[in-house]
């Protein structure tokens, strides 16, 4: 895969240090070959795991369908973690709608390769990597068959040199099909999932599917966020419920997973996304930013538990 600079990250891969000199832990799952792996599969898994084991925790942001605000939530989780002093990476693997570059003001960005692979872009201290950086043109639809898509996601994951991070926030492709499945299976040791939904009943079915998806894969569900929950008046801030409300909370309760908060529709959220500035940074004092910061509470609780 060639990036926009015309550089082949594979070349950097060959020149880089051999896989799995990251930790030297003999118990590490990348230290020995699995019975069902051939040489190439083993080498690729070692390469991937040696990169990702330098990241302490990874969370995946999922949604049952597109357009519910998954990327918005992922960007703001990353910014909220960064604001409390964590080393944060944001990985956008939404192959059909990589919106993270726009939301972080990195549109048209070209990537550099270091000796050990592709170097993430910097968005005010957040390390960012998006499939969007590698796609030839933002207006072009990606029309790839399944195996090609999966191969691209895998290659991409193997090529990024994240370095040491406290948290990697993964903006997954929407749904519960092959693409999010590949992402969740390729990335070892995902700490948990945040599921984003809208309040309407039609979205509820999809949340159930996302929760079941996580349970099947053994990924703990950190909680459900209900986005576009009512309309926040730009003048007075009062939230009017223009759709039904509480769908996300109801499902979270009925499926026994935490509810992490309701984010209203707020024109300032859309404007922040279009302007490339995370809402929690630009509107840090607003009630909605406080809701967004609340989403990282379970992540901080996990850190505290580990101490
Ligand atoms: P997804 O990742 O689920 O496809 P996005 O995060 O890209 O969804 O959001 C889709 C659009 O909706 C973006 O333009 C985003 O700025 C906007 N948006 C998301 N959440 C809100 C909200 N709470 N209020 C206003 N606009 C929002």
mmCIF file of C-alpha atoms and ligand atoms in Angstrom:
data_model
loop_
_atom_site.group_PDB
_atom_site.id
_atom_site.type_symbol
_atom_site.label_atom_id
_atom_site.label_comp_id
_atom_site.label_asym_id
_atom_site.label_seq_id
_atom_site.Cartn_x
_atom_site.Cartn_y
_atom_site.Cartn_z
ATOM 1 C CA UNK A 1 0.000 0.000 0.000
ATOM 2 C CA UNK A 2 1.471 3.348 -1.022
ATOM 3 C CA UNK A 3 0.617 6.441 0.951
ATOM 4 C CA UNK A 4 -0.123 9.891 -0.474
ATOM 5 C CA UNK A 5 3.563 10.772 -0.412
ATOM 6 C CA UNK A 6 4.179 7.891 -2.768
ATOM 7 C CA UNK A 7 6.117 6.183 0.009
ATOM 8 C CA UNK A 8 5.671 2.516 0.550
ATOM 9 C CA UNK A 9 5.327 1.886 4.275
ATOM 10 C CA UNK A 10 6.251 -1.725 3.566
ATOM 11 C CA UNK A 11 9.768 -0.521 2.737
ATOM 12 C CA UNK A 12 10.005 1.059 6.145
ATOM 13 C CA UNK A 13 8.783 -2.186 7.638
ATOM 14 C CA UNK A 14 11.619 -4.163 6.118
ATOM 15 C CA UNK A 15 14.168 -1.651 7.328
ATOM 16 C CA UNK A 16 12.739 -1.511 10.858
ATOM 17 C CA UNK A 17 13.759 -3.568 13.866
ATOM 18 C CA UNK A 18 12.736 -7.202 13.852
ATOM 19 C CA UNK A 19 9.304 -7.944 15.209
ATOM 20 C CA UNK A 20 8.794 -8.534 18.875
ATOM 21 C CA UNK A 21 11.849 -7.060 20.405
ATOM 22 C CA UNK A 22 9.394 -4.787 22.202
ATOM 23 C CA UNK A 23 9.105 -6.648 25.482
ATOM 24 C CA UNK A 24 11.110 -9.867 25.720
ATOM 25 C CA UNK A 25 8.312 -11.436 27.790
ATOM 26 C CA UNK A 26 8.428 -15.182 27.112
ATOM 27 C CA UNK A 27 4.762 -15.503 28.117
ATOM 28 C CA UNK A 28 3.738 -12.974 25.461
ATOM 29 C CA UNK A 29 1.209 -14.397 22.981
ATOM 30 C CA UNK A 30 3.433 -13.168 20.154
ATOM 31 C CA UNK A 31 6.403 -15.212 21.395
ATOM 32 C CA UNK A 32 5.196 -18.503 19.992
ATOM 33 C CA UNK A 33 3.425 -19.633 16.881
ATOM 34 C CA UNK A 34 -0.174 -20.827 17.087
ATOM 35 C CA UNK A 35 -0.929 -24.272 15.718
ATOM 36 C CA UNK A 36 -3.137 -22.855 12.942
ATOM 37 C CA UNK A 37 -0.616 -20.238 11.739
ATOM 38 C CA UNK A 38 1.745 -20.441 8.780
ATOM 39 C CA UNK A 39 5.084 -18.598 8.718
ATOM 40 C CA UNK A 40 3.669 -15.443 7.166
ATOM 41 C CA UNK A 41 0.661 -15.271 9.496
ATOM 42 C CA UNK A 42 2.919 -15.720 12.519
ATOM 43 C CA UNK A 43 5.330 -13.019 11.315
ATOM 44 C CA UNK A 44 2.441 -10.616 10.698
ATOM 45 C CA UNK A 45 0.882 -11.254 14.081
ATOM 46 C CA UNK A 46 4.239 -10.728 15.809
ATOM 47 C CA UNK A 47 4.710 -7.490 13.958
ATOM 48 C CA UNK A 48 1.251 -6.264 14.870
ATOM 49 C CA UNK A 49 1.460 -7.331 18.503
ATOM 50 C CA UNK A 50 4.939 -5.895 18.992
ATOM 51 C CA UNK A 51 3.577 -2.502 17.977
ATOM 52 C CA UNK A 52 0.388 -2.670 19.949
ATOM 53 C CA UNK A 53 1.929 -3.972 23.164
ATOM 54 C CA UNK A 54 3.524 -0.539 23.673
ATOM 55 C CA UNK A 55 0.005 0.807 24.123
ATOM 56 C CA UNK A 56 -1.273 0.254 27.651
ATOM 57 C CA UNK A 57 -4.989 0.275 26.911
ATOM 58 C CA UNK A 58 -7.142 0.284 23.809
ATOM 59 C CA UNK A 59 -10.802 1.118 23.553
ATOM 60 C CA UNK A 60 -12.985 0.661 20.533
ATOM 61 C CA UNK A 61 -15.855 3.029 19.777
ATOM 62 C CA UNK A 62 -18.676 1.177 18.050
ATOM 63 C CA UNK A 63 -22.095 1.986 16.673
ATOM 64 C CA UNK A 64 -24.848 -0.101 15.149
ATOM 65 C CA UNK A 65 -25.019 2.198 12.145
ATOM 66 C CA UNK A 66 -23.268 5.169 10.561
ATOM 67 C CA UNK A 67 -24.109 8.796 11.202
ATOM 68 C CA UNK A 68 -24.950 8.490 14.901
ATOM 69 C CA UNK A 69 -21.875 10.407 16.090
ATOM 70 C CA UNK A 70 -19.361 7.608 16.642
ATOM 71 C CA UNK A 71 -16.415 9.613 15.287
ATOM 72 C CA UNK A 72 -17.519 12.695 17.212
ATOM 73 C CA UNK A 73 -17.520 10.673 20.423
ATOM 74 C CA UNK A 74 -14.178 9.010 19.582
ATOM 75 C CA UNK A 75 -12.500 12.377 18.899
ATOM 76 C CA UNK A 76 -13.833 13.880 22.112
ATOM 77 C CA UNK A 77 -12.877 10.853 24.223
ATOM 78 C CA UNK A 78 -9.336 11.180 22.858
ATOM 79 C CA UNK A 79 -9.280 14.934 23.586
ATOM 80 C CA UNK A 80 -10.719 14.427 27.089
ATOM 81 C CA UNK A 81 -8.056 11.807 27.902
ATOM 82 C CA UNK A 82 -5.341 14.076 26.549
ATOM 83 C CA UNK A 83 -6.675 16.947 28.681
ATOM 84 C CA UNK A 84 -6.066 14.883 31.823
ATOM 85 C CA UNK A 85 -2.478 14.249 30.836
ATOM 86 C CA UNK A 86 -2.648 10.896 29.100
ATOM 87 C CA UNK A 87 -0.574 9.961 26.053
ATOM 88 C CA UNK A 88 -3.313 9.307 23.533
ATOM 89 C CA UNK A 89 -3.594 7.908 20.028
ATOM 90 C CA UNK A 90 -6.687 7.993 17.857
ATOM 91 C CA UNK A 91 -7.015 5.376 15.153
ATOM 92 C CA UNK A 92 -9.699 5.886 12.508
ATOM 93 C CA UNK A 93 -10.389 2.646 10.688
ATOM 94 C CA UNK A 94 -13.765 3.648 9.298
ATOM 95 C CA UNK A 95 -12.853 2.699 5.747
ATOM 96 C CA UNK A 96 -15.987 4.163 4.093
ATOM 97 C CA UNK A 97 -16.312 7.318 6.145
ATOM 98 C CA UNK A 98 -12.990 8.334 7.690
ATOM 99 C CA UNK A 99 -14.074 11.668 9.178
ATOM 100 C CA UNK A 100 -11.403 12.002 11.881
ATOM 101 C CA UNK A 101 -8.983 14.005 9.646
ATOM 102 C CA UNK A 102 -11.697 16.645 9.104
ATOM 103 C CA UNK A 103 -12.710 16.659 12.752
ATOM 104 C CA UNK A 104 -9.123 17.307 13.816
ATOM 105 C CA UNK A 105 -8.149 19.777 11.099
ATOM 106 C CA UNK A 106 -5.858 17.275 9.385
ATOM 107 C CA UNK A 107 -7.551 17.108 5.992
ATOM 108 C CA UNK A 108 -5.167 16.703 3.067
ATOM 109 C CA UNK A 109 -2.401 15.720 5.464
ATOM 110 C CA UNK A 110 0.392 13.617 4.022
ATOM 111 C CA UNK A 111 2.110 11.127 6.249
ATOM 112 C CA UNK A 112 5.768 10.517 6.790
ATOM 113 C CA UNK A 113 7.433 7.185 7.251
ATOM 114 C CA UNK A 114 10.021 6.722 9.965
ATOM 115 C CA UNK A 115 12.500 3.854 10.200
ATOM 116 C CA UNK A 116 9.843 1.740 11.886
ATOM 117 C CA UNK A 117 6.762 2.543 9.816
ATOM 118 C CA UNK A 118 4.137 5.211 9.269
ATOM 119 C CA UNK A 119 4.290 8.113 11.691
ATOM 120 C CA UNK A 120 0.938 9.282 13.107
ATOM 121 C CA UNK A 121 -0.085 12.908 12.570
ATOM 122 C CA UNK A 122 -0.236 15.261 15.548
ATOM 123 C CA UNK A 123 -3.445 17.043 16.548
ATOM 124 C CA UNK A 124 -2.504 19.226 19.483
ATOM 125 C CA UNK A 125 -0.759 16.372 21.252
ATOM 126 C CA UNK A 126 -3.035 13.514 20.092
ATOM 127 C CA UNK A 127 -1.330 11.011 17.774
ATOM 128 C CA UNK A 128 -3.724 10.431 14.896
ATOM 129 C CA UNK A 129 -3.831 7.820 12.197
ATOM 130 C CA UNK A 130 -6.672 7.523 9.725
ATOM 131 C CA UNK A 131 -7.282 5.333 6.743
ATOM 132 C CA UNK A 132 -8.409 8.627 5.211
ATOM 133 C CA UNK A 133 -4.759 9.763 5.042
ATOM 134 C CA UNK A 134 -4.027 6.880 2.712
ATOM 135 C CA UNK A 135 -7.053 7.006 0.448
ATOM 136 C CA UNK A 136 -6.307 8.642 -2.910
ATOM 137 C CA UNK A 137 -9.055 11.295 -2.844
ATOM 138 C CA UNK A 138 -11.640 12.218 -0.207
ATOM 139 C CA UNK A 139 -14.452 12.344 -2.773
ATOM 140 C CA UNK A 140 -13.808 8.859 -4.085
ATOM 141 C CA UNK A 141 -15.850 5.974 -2.753
ATOM 142 C CA UNK A 142 -13.872 2.961 -1.606
ATOM 143 C CA UNK A 143 -15.149 0.055 -3.669
ATOM 144 C CA UNK A 144 -13.117 -2.879 -2.462
ATOM 145 C CA UNK A 145 -14.233 -6.426 -2.037
ATOM 146 C CA UNK A 146 -14.173 -7.910 1.446
ATOM 147 C CA UNK A 147 -10.743 -9.594 1.413
ATOM 148 C CA UNK A 148 -9.079 -6.494 -0.027
ATOM 149 C CA UNK A 149 -10.659 -4.349 2.676
ATOM 150 C CA UNK A 150 -9.580 -6.714 5.409
ATOM 151 C CA UNK A 151 -6.066 -6.871 3.921
ATOM 152 C CA UNK A 152 -5.891 -3.061 3.851
ATOM 153 C CA UNK A 153 -7.021 -2.776 7.484
ATOM 154 C CA UNK A 154 -4.492 -5.396 8.570
ATOM 155 C CA UNK A 155 -1.618 -3.867 6.618
ATOM 156 C CA UNK A 156 -2.522 -0.453 7.987
ATOM 157 C CA UNK A 157 -2.518 -1.712 11.567
ATOM 158 C CA UNK A 158 0.865 -3.359 11.050
ATOM 159 C CA UNK A 159 2.425 -0.260 9.531
ATOM 160 C CA UNK A 160 1.730 2.413 12.134
ATOM 161 C CA UNK A 161 4.542 3.264 14.555
ATOM 162 C CA UNK A 162 2.580 4.547 17.566
ATOM 163 C CA UNK A 163 5.372 4.460 20.093
ATOM 164 C CA UNK A 164 4.376 4.392 23.769
ATOM 165 C CA UNK A 165 0.797 5.384 24.565
ATOM 166 C CA UNK A 166 -1.497 5.221 27.586
ATOM 167 C CA UNK A 167 -4.661 4.951 25.500
ATOM 168 C CA UNK A 168 -5.499 4.171 21.909
ATOM 169 C CA UNK A 169 -9.042 5.157 20.932
ATOM 170 C CA UNK A 170 -10.208 3.188 17.910
ATOM 171 C CA UNK A 171 -12.956 4.643 15.720
ATOM 172 C CA UNK A 172 -14.298 1.420 14.228
ATOM 173 C CA UNK A 173 -16.311 0.967 11.045
ATOM 174 C CA UNK A 174 -20.037 0.973 11.955
ATOM 175 C CA UNK A 175 -22.232 -2.101 12.334
ATOM 176 C CA UNK A 176 -21.427 -5.614 13.390
ATOM 177 C CA UNK A 177 -20.224 -6.997 10.059
ATOM 178 C CA UNK A 178 -16.879 -8.118 8.692
ATOM 179 C CA UNK A 179 -15.125 -4.761 9.021
ATOM 180 C CA UNK A 180 -15.582 -4.092 12.746
ATOM 181 C CA UNK A 181 -15.088 -7.814 13.307
ATOM 182 C CA UNK A 182 -11.690 -7.713 11.574
ATOM 183 C CA UNK A 183 -10.651 -4.656 13.554
ATOM 184 C CA UNK A 184 -11.650 -6.212 16.885
ATOM 185 C CA UNK A 185 -10.021 -9.532 16.069
ATOM 186 C CA UNK A 186 -6.804 -8.030 14.718
ATOM 187 C CA UNK A 187 -6.195 -5.764 17.696
ATOM 188 C CA UNK A 188 -5.236 -7.925 20.658
ATOM 189 C CA UNK A 189 -6.308 -7.118 24.192
ATOM 190 C CA UNK A 190 -8.982 -4.465 23.635
ATOM 191 C CA UNK A 191 -9.738 -3.075 27.095
ATOM 192 C CA UNK A 192 -13.357 -2.301 26.339
ATOM 193 C CA UNK A 193 -15.941 -0.831 24.012
ATOM 194 C CA UNK A 194 -17.977 2.357 24.105
ATOM 195 C CA UNK A 195 -21.171 2.012 22.065
ATOM 196 C CA UNK A 196 -22.761 5.105 20.543
ATOM 197 C CA UNK A 197 -26.433 5.277 19.613
ATOM 198 C CA UNK A 198 -29.230 7.751 18.997
ATOM 199 C CA UNK A 199 -32.377 7.753 21.147
ATOM 200 C CA UNK A 200 -34.869 6.395 18.622
ATOM 201 C CA UNK A 201 -36.236 2.874 18.906
ATOM 202 C CA UNK A 202 -34.917 1.929 15.471
ATOM 203 C CA UNK A 203 -31.391 2.506 16.746
ATOM 204 C CA UNK A 204 -32.061 0.368 19.820
ATOM 205 C CA UNK A 205 -32.008 -2.909 17.907
ATOM 206 C CA UNK A 206 -28.560 -2.034 16.648
ATOM 207 C CA UNK A 207 -27.258 -1.306 20.130
ATOM 208 C CA UNK A 208 -28.364 -4.740 21.261
ATOM 209 C CA UNK A 209 -26.473 -6.206 18.300
ATOM 210 C CA UNK A 210 -23.353 -4.206 19.180
ATOM 211 C CA UNK A 211 -23.510 -5.390 22.796
ATOM 212 C CA UNK A 212 -23.956 -8.999 21.674
ATOM 213 C CA UNK A 213 -21.082 -8.530 19.218
ATOM 214 C CA UNK A 214 -18.787 -7.419 22.063
ATOM 215 C CA UNK A 215 -19.902 -10.275 24.296
ATOM 216 C CA UNK A 216 -19.196 -12.841 21.585
ATOM 217 C CA UNK A 217 -15.707 -11.401 21.126
ATOM 218 C CA UNK A 218 -15.061 -11.163 24.861
ATOM 219 C CA UNK A 219 -14.719 -7.360 24.774
ATOM 220 C CA UNK A 220 -16.081 -5.724 27.955
ATOM 221 C CA UNK A 221 -18.737 -3.101 27.230
ATOM 222 C CA UNK A 222 -17.688 0.028 29.110
ATOM 223 C CA UNK A 223 -21.021 1.631 28.376
ATOM 224 C CA UNK A 224 -23.548 3.145 26.009
ATOM 225 C CA UNK A 225 -23.627 6.832 24.994
ATOM 226 C CA UNK A 226 -26.863 8.311 23.688
ATOM 227 C CA UNK A 227 -26.011 10.991 21.147
ATOM 228 C CA UNK A 228 -28.367 13.494 19.501
ATOM 229 C CA UNK A 229 -30.558 13.245 22.548
ATOM 230 C CA UNK A 230 -32.752 16.334 22.342
ATOM 231 C CA UNK A 231 -31.814 19.718 20.893
ATOM 232 C CA UNK A 232 -29.680 22.160 22.860
ATOM 233 C CA UNK A 233 -30.838 25.728 22.193
ATOM 234 C CA UNK A 234 -27.793 27.741 21.042
ATOM 235 C CA UNK A 235 -29.129 30.812 22.914
ATOM 236 C CA UNK A 236 -30.187 29.510 26.314
ATOM 237 C CA UNK A 237 -28.785 25.947 26.332
ATOM 238 C CA UNK A 238 -32.170 24.421 27.223
ATOM 239 C CA UNK A 239 -32.485 20.893 25.819
ATOM 240 C CA UNK A 240 -35.760 20.116 24.009
ATOM 241 C CA UNK A 241 -36.534 16.448 23.326
ATOM 242 C CA UNK A 242 -37.278 16.545 19.585
ATOM 243 C CA UNK A 243 -37.074 12.762 19.177
ATOM 244 C CA UNK A 244 -38.053 10.144 21.705
ATOM 245 C CA UNK A 245 -35.497 10.019 24.525
ATOM 246 C CA UNK A 246 -33.962 7.471 26.789
ATOM 247 C CA UNK A 247 -33.629 4.623 24.259
ATOM 248 C CA UNK A 248 -29.915 4.289 24.983
ATOM 249 C CA UNK A 249 -30.391 4.339 28.742
ATOM 250 C CA UNK A 250 -33.246 1.801 28.543
ATOM 251 C CA UNK A 251 -31.192 -0.644 26.522
ATOM 252 C CA UNK A 252 -28.139 -0.188 28.695
ATOM 253 C CA UNK A 253 -30.250 -1.032 31.744
ATOM 254 C CA UNK A 254 -32.023 -3.957 30.113
ATOM 255 C CA UNK A 255 -28.734 -5.432 28.884
ATOM 256 C CA UNK A 256 -26.966 -4.738 32.131
ATOM 257 C CA UNK A 257 -24.258 -2.424 30.837
ATOM 258 C CA UNK A 258 -23.402 1.064 32.144
ATOM 259 C CA UNK A 259 -25.057 4.135 30.660
ATOM 260 C CA UNK A 260 -22.434 6.839 30.090
ATOM 261 C CA UNK A 261 -24.554 9.887 29.298
ATOM 262 C CA UNK A 262 -26.766 11.763 26.839
ATOM 263 C CA UNK A 263 -25.269 14.270 24.407
ATOM 264 C CA UNK A 264 -27.808 16.691 22.873
ATOM 265 C CA UNK A 265 -27.863 17.850 19.262
ATOM 266 C CA UNK A 266 -25.921 21.052 19.432
ATOM 267 C CA UNK A 267 -24.979 23.068 16.337
ATOM 268 C CA UNK A 268 -21.680 23.875 18.072
ATOM 269 C CA UNK A 269 -20.780 20.142 18.048
ATOM 270 C CA UNK A 270 -21.312 19.952 14.283
ATOM 271 C CA UNK A 271 -19.433 23.239 13.766
ATOM 272 C CA UNK A 272 -16.506 22.024 15.904
ATOM 273 C CA UNK A 273 -16.322 18.846 13.807
ATOM 274 C CA UNK A 274 -16.334 20.832 10.567
ATOM 275 C CA UNK A 275 -13.756 23.295 11.902
ATOM 276 C CA UNK A 276 -11.393 20.546 13.005
ATOM 277 C CA UNK A 277 -11.465 21.389 16.722
ATOM 278 C CA UNK A 278 -12.629 18.900 19.359
ATOM 279 C CA UNK A 279 -15.724 20.233 21.137
ATOM 280 C CA UNK A 280 -14.377 19.380 24.606
ATOM 281 C CA UNK A 281 -11.435 21.686 23.941
ATOM 282 C CA UNK A 282 -13.275 24.666 22.453
ATOM 283 C CA UNK A 283 -16.381 24.511 24.655
ATOM 284 C CA UNK A 284 -14.687 23.072 27.730
ATOM 285 C CA UNK A 285 -17.000 24.921 30.149
ATOM 286 C CA UNK A 286 -20.294 23.838 28.571
ATOM 287 C CA UNK A 287 -22.618 21.253 30.188
ATOM 288 C CA UNK A 288 -22.264 19.057 27.079
ATOM 289 C CA UNK A 289 -18.471 19.015 27.386
ATOM 290 C CA UNK A 290 -18.971 17.843 30.981
ATOM 291 C CA UNK A 291 -21.120 14.950 29.661
ATOM 292 C CA UNK A 292 -18.400 14.103 27.155
ATOM 293 C CA UNK A 293 -15.740 14.152 29.872
ATOM 294 C CA UNK A 294 -17.990 11.839 31.908
ATOM 295 C CA UNK A 295 -17.529 9.185 29.215
ATOM 296 C CA UNK A 296 -13.898 8.762 30.270
ATOM 297 C CA UNK A 297 -14.825 8.156 33.925
ATOM 298 C CA UNK A 298 -14.932 4.350 33.515
ATOM 299 C CA UNK A 299 -11.579 4.508 31.720
ATOM 300 C CA UNK A 300 -10.038 6.407 34.625
ATOM 301 C CA UNK A 301 -11.644 3.924 37.005
ATOM 302 C CA UNK A 302 -9.847 1.118 35.153
ATOM 303 C CA UNK A 303 -6.552 2.957 35.550
ATOM 304 C CA UNK A 304 -7.213 3.445 39.259
ATOM 305 C CA UNK A 305 -8.090 -0.263 39.698
ATOM 306 C CA UNK A 306 -4.791 -1.267 38.123
ATOM 307 C CA UNK A 307 -2.786 0.796 40.638
HETATM 308 P P1 LIG B 1 -20.513 8.549 12.624
HETATM 309 O O1 LIG B 1 -19.057 8.435 12.994
HETATM 310 O O2 LIG B 1 -21.400 7.721 13.518
HETATM 311 O O3 LIG B 1 -20.776 8.295 11.173
HETATM 312 P P2 LIG B 1 -20.114 11.396 12.991
HETATM 313 O O4 LIG B 1 -19.458 11.523 14.314
HETATM 314 O O5 LIG B 1 -19.259 11.502 11.762
HETATM 315 O O6 LIG B 1 -20.986 10.066 12.907
HETATM 316 O O7 LIG B 1 -21.282 12.476 12.973
HETATM 317 C C1 LIG B 1 -22.062 12.703 11.798
HETATM 318 C C2 LIG B 1 -22.336 14.207 11.695
HETATM 319 O O8 LIG B 1 -23.160 14.606 12.780
HETATM 320 C C3 LIG B 1 -21.067 15.049 11.796
HETATM 321 O O9 LIG B 1 -21.213 16.154 10.945
HETATM 322 C C4 LIG B 1 -21.050 15.521 13.247
HETATM 323 O O10 LIG B 1 -20.393 16.781 13.417
HETATM 324 C C5 LIG B 1 -22.534 15.657 13.541
HETATM 325 N N1 LIG B 1 -22.870 15.405 14.947
HETATM 326 C C6 LIG B 1 -22.550 14.316 15.687
HETATM 327 N N2 LIG B 1 -23.064 14.427 16.924
HETATM 328 C C7 LIG B 1 -23.692 15.621 16.974
HETATM 329 C C8 LIG B 1 -24.431 16.332 17.988
HETATM 330 N N3 LIG B 1 -24.610 15.813 19.196
HETATM 331 N N4 LIG B 1 -24.917 17.555 17.667
HETATM 332 C C9 LIG B 1 -24.746 18.094 16.438
HETATM 333 N N5 LIG B 1 -24.099 17.477 15.443
HETATM 334 C C10 LIG B 1 -23.577 16.259 15.702
#
